[in-house]
Short mmCIF file of C-alpha atoms in Angstrom, two decimals:
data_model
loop_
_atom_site.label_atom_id
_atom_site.label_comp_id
_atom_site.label_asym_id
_atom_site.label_seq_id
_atom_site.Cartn_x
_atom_site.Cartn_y
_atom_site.Cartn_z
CA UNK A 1408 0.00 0.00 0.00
CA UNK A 1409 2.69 2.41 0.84
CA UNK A 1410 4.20 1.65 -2.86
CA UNK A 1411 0.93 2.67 -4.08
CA UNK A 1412 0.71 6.03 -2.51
CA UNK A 1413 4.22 6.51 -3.57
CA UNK A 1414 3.60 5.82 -6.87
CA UNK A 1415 0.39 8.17 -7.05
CA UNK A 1416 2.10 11.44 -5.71
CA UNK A 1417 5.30 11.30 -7.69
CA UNK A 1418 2.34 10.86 -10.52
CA UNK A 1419 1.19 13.74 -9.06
CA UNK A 1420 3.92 15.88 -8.94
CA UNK A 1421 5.06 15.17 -12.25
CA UNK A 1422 1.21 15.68 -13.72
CA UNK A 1423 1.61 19.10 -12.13
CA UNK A 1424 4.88 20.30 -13.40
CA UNK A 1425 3.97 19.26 -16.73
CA UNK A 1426 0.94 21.81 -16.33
CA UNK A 1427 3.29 24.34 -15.19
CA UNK A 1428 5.06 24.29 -18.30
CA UNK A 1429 2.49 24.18 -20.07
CA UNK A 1430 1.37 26.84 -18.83
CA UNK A 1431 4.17 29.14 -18.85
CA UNK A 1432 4.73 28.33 -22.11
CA UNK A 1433 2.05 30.57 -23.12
CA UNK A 1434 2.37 33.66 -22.15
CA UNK A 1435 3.86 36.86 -23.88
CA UNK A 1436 7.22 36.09 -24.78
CA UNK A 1437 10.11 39.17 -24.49
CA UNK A 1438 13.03 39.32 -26.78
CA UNK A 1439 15.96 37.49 -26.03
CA UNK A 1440 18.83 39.61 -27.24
CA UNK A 1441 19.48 42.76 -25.56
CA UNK A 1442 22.97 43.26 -26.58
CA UNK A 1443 23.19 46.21 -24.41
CA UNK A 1444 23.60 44.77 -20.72
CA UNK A 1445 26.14 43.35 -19.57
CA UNK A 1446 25.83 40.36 -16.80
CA UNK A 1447 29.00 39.61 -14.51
CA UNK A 1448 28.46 35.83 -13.54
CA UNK A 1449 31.51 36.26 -11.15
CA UNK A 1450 34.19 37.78 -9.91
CA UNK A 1451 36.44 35.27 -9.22
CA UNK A 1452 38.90 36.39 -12.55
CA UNK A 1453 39.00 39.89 -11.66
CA UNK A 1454 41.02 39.49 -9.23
CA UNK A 1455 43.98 38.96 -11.22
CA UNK A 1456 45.26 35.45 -10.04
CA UNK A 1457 46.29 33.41 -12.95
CA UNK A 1458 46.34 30.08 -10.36
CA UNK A 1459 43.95 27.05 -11.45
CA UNK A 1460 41.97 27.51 -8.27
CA UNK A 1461 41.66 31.15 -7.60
#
């Protein structure tokens, strides 16, 4: 019985996030280029080490 109920809310789950995407899917969609901003993912290069691990 417990394998049951297991198997019913990962059905669940997954029946959910498949609606989620779904339904994100369809809303107004922005442009994906904007060549004029710049993102810094980090900052661990600026510090001028040339060393493998920082």
């Amino acid at each position: 019985m417990k394998s049951l109920t297991s198997r019913l809310a990962i059905a669940a789950v997954l029946a959910v996030t498949a609606w989620l995407s779904l339904v994100g899917t369809t809303g107004p969609k922005a442009p994906v280029l904007q060549p004029d901003k710049l993102i810094i993912l980090s900052t661990t290069d600026v510090k001028g080490k040339t060393g493998p691990c920082g």
